[in-house]
Structure formats: C-alpha cells, structure tokens
mmCIF file with all atom_site columns, C-alpha atoms in Angstrom:
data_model
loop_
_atom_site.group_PDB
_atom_site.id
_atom_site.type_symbol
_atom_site.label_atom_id
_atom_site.label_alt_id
_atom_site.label_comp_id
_atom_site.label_asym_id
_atom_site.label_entity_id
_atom_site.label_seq_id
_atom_site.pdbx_PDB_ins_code
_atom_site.Cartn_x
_atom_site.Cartn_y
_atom_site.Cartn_z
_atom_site.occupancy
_atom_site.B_iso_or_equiv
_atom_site.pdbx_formal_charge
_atom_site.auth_seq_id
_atom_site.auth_comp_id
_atom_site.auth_asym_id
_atom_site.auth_atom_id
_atom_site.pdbx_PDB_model_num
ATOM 1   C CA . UNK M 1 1   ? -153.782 119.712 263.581 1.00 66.00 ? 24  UNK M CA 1
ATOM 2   C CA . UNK M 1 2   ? -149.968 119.694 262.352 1.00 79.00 ? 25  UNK M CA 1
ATOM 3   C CA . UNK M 1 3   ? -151.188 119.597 258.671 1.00 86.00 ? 26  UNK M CA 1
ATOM 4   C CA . UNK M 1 4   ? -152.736 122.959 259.029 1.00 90.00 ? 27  UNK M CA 1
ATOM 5   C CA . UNK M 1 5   ? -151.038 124.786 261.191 1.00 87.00 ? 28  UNK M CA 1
ATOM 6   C CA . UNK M 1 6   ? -148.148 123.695 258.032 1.00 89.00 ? 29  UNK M CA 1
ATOM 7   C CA . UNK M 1 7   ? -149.971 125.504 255.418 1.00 91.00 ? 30  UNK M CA 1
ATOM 8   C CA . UNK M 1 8   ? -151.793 121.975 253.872 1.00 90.00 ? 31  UNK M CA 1
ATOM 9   C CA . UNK M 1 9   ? -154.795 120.134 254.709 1.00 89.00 ? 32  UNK M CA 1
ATOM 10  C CA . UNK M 1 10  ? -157.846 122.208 255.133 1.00 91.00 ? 33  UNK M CA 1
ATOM 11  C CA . UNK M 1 11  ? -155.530 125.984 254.722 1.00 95.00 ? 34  UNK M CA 1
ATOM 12  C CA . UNK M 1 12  ? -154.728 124.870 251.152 1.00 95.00 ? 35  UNK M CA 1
ATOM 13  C CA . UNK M 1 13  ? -158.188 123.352 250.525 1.00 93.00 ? 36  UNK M CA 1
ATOM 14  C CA . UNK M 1 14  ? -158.439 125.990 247.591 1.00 95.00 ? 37  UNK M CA 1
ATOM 15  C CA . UNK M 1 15  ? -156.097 123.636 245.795 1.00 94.00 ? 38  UNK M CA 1
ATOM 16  C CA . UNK M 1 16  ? -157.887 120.741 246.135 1.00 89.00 ? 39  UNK M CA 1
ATOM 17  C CA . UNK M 1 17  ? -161.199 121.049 244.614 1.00 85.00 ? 40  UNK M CA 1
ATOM 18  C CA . UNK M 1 18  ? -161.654 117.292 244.458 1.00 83.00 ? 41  UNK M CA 1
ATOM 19  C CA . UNK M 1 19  ? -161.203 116.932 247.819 1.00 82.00 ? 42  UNK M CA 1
ATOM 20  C CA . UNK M 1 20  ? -163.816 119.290 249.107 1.00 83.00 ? 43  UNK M CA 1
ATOM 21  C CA . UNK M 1 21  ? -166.515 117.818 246.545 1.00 83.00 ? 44  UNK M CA 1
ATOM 22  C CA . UNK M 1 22  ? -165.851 114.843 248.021 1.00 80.00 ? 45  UNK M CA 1
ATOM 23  C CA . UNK M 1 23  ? -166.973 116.325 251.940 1.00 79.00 ? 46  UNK M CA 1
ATOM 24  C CA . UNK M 1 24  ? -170.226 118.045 249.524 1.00 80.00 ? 47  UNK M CA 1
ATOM 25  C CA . UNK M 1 25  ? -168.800 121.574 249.184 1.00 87.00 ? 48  UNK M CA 1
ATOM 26  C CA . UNK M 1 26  ? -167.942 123.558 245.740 1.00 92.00 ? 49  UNK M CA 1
ATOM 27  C CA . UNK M 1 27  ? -164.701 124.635 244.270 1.00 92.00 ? 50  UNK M CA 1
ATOM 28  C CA . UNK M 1 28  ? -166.470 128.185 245.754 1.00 94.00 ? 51  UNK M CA 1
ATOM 29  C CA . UNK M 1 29  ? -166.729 126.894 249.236 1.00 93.00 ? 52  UNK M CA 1
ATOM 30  C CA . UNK M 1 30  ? -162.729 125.926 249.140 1.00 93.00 ? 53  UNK M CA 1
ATOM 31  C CA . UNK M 1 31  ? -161.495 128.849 248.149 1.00 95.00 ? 54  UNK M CA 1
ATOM 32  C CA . UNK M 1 32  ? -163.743 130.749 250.956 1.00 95.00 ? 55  UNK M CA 1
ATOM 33  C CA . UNK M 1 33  ? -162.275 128.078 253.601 1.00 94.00 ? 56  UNK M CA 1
ATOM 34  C CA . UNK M 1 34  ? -158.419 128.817 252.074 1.00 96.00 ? 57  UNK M CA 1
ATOM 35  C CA . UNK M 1 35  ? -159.364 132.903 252.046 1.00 98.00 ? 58  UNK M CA 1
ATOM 36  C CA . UNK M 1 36  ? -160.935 132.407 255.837 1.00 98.00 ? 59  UNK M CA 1
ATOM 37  C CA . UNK M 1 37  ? -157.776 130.947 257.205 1.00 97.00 ? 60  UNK M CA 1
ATOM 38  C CA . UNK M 1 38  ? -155.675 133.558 255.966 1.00 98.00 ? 61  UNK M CA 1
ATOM 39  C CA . UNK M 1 39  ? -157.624 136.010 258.808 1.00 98.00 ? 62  UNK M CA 1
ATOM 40  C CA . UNK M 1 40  ? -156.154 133.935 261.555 1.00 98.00 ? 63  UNK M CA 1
ATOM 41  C CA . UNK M 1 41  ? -152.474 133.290 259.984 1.00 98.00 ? 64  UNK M CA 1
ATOM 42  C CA . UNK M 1 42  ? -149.269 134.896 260.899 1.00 98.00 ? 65  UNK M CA 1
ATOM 43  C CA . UNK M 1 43  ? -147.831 133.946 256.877 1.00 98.00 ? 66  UNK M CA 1
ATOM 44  C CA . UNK M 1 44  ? -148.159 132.566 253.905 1.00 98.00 ? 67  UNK M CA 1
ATOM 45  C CA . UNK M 1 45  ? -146.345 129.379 253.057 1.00 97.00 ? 68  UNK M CA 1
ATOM 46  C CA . UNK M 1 46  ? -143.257 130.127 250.231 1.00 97.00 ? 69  UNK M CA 1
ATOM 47  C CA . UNK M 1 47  ? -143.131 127.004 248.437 1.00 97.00 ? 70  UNK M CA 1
ATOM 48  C CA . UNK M 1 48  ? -147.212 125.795 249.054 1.00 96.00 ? 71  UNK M CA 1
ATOM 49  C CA . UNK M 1 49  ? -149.005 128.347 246.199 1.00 97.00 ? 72  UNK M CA 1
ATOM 50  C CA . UNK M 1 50  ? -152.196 128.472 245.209 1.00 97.00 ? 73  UNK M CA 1
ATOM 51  C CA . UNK M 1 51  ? -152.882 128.968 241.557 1.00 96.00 ? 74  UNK M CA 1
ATOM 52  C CA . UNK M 1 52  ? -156.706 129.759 241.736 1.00 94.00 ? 75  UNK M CA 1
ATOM 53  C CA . UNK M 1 53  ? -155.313 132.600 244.455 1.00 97.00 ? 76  UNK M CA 1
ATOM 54  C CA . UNK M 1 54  ? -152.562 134.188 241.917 1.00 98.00 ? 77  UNK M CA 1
ATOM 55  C CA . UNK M 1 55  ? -149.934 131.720 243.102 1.00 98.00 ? 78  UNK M CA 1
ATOM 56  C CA . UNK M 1 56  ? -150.812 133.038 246.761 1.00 98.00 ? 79  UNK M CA 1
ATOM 57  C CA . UNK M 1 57  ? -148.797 131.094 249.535 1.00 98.00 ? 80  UNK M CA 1
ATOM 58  C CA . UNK M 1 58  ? -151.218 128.726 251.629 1.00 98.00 ? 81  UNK M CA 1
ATOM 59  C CA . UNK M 1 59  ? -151.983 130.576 254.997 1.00 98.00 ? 82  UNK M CA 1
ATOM 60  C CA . UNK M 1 60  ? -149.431 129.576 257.644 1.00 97.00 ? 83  UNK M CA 1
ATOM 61  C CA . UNK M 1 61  ? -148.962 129.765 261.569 1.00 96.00 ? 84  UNK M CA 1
ATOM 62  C CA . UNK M 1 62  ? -152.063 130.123 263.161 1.00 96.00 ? 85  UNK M CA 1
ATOM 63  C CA . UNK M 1 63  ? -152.576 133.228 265.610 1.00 97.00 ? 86  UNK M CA 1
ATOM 64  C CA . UNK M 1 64  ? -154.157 132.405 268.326 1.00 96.00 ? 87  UNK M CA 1
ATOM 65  C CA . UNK M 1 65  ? -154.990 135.768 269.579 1.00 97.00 ? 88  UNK M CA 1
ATOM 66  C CA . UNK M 1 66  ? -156.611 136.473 265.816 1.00 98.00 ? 89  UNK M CA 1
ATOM 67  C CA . UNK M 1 67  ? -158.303 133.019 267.035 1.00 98.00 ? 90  UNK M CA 1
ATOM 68  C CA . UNK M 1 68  ? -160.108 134.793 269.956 1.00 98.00 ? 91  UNK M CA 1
ATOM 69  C CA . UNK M 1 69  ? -160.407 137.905 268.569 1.00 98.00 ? 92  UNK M CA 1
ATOM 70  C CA . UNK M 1 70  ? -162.098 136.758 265.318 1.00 99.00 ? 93  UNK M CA 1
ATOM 71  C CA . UNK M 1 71  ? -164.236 133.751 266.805 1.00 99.00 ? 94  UNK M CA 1
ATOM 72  C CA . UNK M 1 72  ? -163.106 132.082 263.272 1.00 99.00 ? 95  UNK M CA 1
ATOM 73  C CA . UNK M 1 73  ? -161.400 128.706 264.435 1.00 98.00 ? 96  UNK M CA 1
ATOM 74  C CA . UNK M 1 74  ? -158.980 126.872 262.275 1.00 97.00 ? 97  UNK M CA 1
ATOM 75  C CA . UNK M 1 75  ? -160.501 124.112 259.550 1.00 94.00 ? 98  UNK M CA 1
ATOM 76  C CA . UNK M 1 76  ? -159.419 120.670 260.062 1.00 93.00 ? 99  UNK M CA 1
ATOM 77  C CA . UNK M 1 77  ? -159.757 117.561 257.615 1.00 87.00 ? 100 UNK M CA 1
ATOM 78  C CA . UNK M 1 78  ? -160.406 114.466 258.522 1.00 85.00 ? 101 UNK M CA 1
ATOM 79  C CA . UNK M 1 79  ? -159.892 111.318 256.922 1.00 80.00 ? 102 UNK M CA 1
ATOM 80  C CA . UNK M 1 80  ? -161.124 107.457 257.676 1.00 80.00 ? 103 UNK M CA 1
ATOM 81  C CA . UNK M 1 81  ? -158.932 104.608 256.314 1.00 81.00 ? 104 UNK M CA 1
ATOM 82  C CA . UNK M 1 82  ? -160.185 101.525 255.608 1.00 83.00 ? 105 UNK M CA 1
ATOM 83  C CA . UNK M 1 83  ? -158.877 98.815  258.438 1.00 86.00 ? 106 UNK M CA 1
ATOM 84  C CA . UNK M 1 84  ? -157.688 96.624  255.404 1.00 88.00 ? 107 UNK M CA 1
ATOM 85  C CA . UNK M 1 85  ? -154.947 98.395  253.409 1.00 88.00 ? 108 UNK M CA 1
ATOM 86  C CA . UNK M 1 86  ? -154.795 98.928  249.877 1.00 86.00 ? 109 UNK M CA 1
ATOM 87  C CA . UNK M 1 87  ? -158.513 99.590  250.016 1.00 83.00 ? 110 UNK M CA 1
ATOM 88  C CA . UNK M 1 88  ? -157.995 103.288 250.790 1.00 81.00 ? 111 UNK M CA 1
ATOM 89  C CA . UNK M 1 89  ? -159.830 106.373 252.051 1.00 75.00 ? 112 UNK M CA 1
ATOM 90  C CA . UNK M 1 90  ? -163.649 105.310 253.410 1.00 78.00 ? 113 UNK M CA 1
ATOM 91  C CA . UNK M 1 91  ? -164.648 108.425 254.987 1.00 77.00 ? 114 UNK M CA 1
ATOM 92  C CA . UNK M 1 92  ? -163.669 112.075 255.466 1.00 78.00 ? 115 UNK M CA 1
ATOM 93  C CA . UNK M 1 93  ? -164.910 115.456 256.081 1.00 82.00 ? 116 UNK M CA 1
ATOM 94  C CA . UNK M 1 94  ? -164.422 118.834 258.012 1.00 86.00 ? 117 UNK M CA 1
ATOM 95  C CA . UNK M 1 95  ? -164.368 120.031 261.406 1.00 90.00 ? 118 UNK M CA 1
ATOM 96  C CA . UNK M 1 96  ? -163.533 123.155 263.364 1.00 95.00 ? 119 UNK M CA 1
ATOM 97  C CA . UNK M 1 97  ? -162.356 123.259 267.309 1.00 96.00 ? 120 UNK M CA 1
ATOM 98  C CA . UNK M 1 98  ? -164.326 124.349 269.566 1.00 98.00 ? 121 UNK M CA 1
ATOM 99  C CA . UNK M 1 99  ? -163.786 128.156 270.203 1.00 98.00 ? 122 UNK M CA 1
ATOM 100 C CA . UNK M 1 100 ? -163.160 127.365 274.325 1.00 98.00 ? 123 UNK M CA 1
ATOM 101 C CA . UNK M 1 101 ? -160.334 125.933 273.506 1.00 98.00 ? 124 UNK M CA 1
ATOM 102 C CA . UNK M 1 102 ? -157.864 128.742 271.936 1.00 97.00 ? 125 UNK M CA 1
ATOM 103 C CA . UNK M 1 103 ? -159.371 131.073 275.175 1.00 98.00 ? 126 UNK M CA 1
ATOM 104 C CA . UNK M 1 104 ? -158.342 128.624 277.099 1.00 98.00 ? 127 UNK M CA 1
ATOM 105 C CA . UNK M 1 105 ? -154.944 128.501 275.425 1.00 97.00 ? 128 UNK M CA 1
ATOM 106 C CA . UNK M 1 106 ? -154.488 132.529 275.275 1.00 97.00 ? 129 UNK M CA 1
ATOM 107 C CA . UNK M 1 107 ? -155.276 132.634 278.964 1.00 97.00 ? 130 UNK M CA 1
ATOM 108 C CA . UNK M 1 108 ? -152.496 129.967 279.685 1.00 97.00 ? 131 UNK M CA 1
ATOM 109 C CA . UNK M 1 109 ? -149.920 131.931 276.951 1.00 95.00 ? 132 UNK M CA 1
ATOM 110 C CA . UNK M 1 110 ? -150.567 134.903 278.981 1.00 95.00 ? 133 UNK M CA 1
ATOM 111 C CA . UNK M 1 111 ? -150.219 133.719 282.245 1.00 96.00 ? 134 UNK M CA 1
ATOM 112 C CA . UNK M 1 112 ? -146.820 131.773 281.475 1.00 96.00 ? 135 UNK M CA 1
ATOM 113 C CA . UNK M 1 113 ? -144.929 134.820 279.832 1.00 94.00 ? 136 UNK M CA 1
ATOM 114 C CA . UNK M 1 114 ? -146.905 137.397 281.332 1.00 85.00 ? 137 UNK M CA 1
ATOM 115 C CA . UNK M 1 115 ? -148.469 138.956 278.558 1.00 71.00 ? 138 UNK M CA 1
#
C-alpha cells in the first residue's frame, strides 16, 4: 500500500510497539517485520528513524525484483474504523500480498522497457 512503500505503516512497525501488541505480536516480532523489509527496499527513509534500530531510517521503495528474488512480500496494516465516528479503530491486523502478484508485475516491467 502507499503507507509502506513511504517508509510508515507496517516498514516502521519497529516504532510502534503498541501497535503490533495490539494485532498479538511482541515488541520482538516488530522489529523482525521492520529488519525483514529492509531486504526488499531500495533506501532508508531520512527523516522516519527508528530509535530501537540506532536511529536507522524506516526501509523505503520497495524492489520488486528483491520481491521475486527473495519470496519475502511487503507487510501491510490494516485497520477497521468504526461506521460511527469518534468511536475509533475496531479492528486491525497484518497481511502480506500474494507472491503471484510482484511476478506478475516484474514480467510486465520487463516486457514494457525491455529489461
């Protein structure tokens, strides 16, 4: 999603240890997520640090031949809002794309400039 492929959401979710208690992970099993992305990232976002990381910038750009090479797909959060507003956040948790998808995608980057 645009969040992620920005350096936030799930890429930063070593920042947010709330956040991933909340979806039944640890603090451990953010920073693992955050350290994951970074395999599939072109960057690291300058002004989006990470102090459990040594102020390390949240991974940025996603690769989509590291994608297909790596078989690791990019994390996604997901969030439910409650249909009435001021009542806030009802659901959430964390998904990853289906694999297909950035083949797919690689095949149709290669085919349109010829790589």
């Amino acid at each position: 999603t645009i969040t992620e492929t920005a350096g936030i959401g799930a890429f930063a979710m070593a920042a947010a240890p709330a956040i991933v208690t909340f979806v039944s992970g640890t603090p451990k099993d953010a920073i693992n997520a955050t350290l994951e992305m970074y395999e599939i990232t072109v960057a690291e976002h300058k002004a989006f640090t990470i102090p459990q990381l040594d102020f390390r910038g949240t991974p940025v750009g996603i690769d989509l031949r590291a994608v297909v090479e790596t078989g690791i797909t990019p994390r996604v959060n997901t969030g439910i809002a409650h249909k009435e507003a001021g009542v806030g956040q009802i659901g959430a948790g964390l998904v990853r794309p289906p694999l297909a998808i950035f083949e797919d995608a690689l095949v149709a980057f290669a085919e349109e400039y010829g790589y």
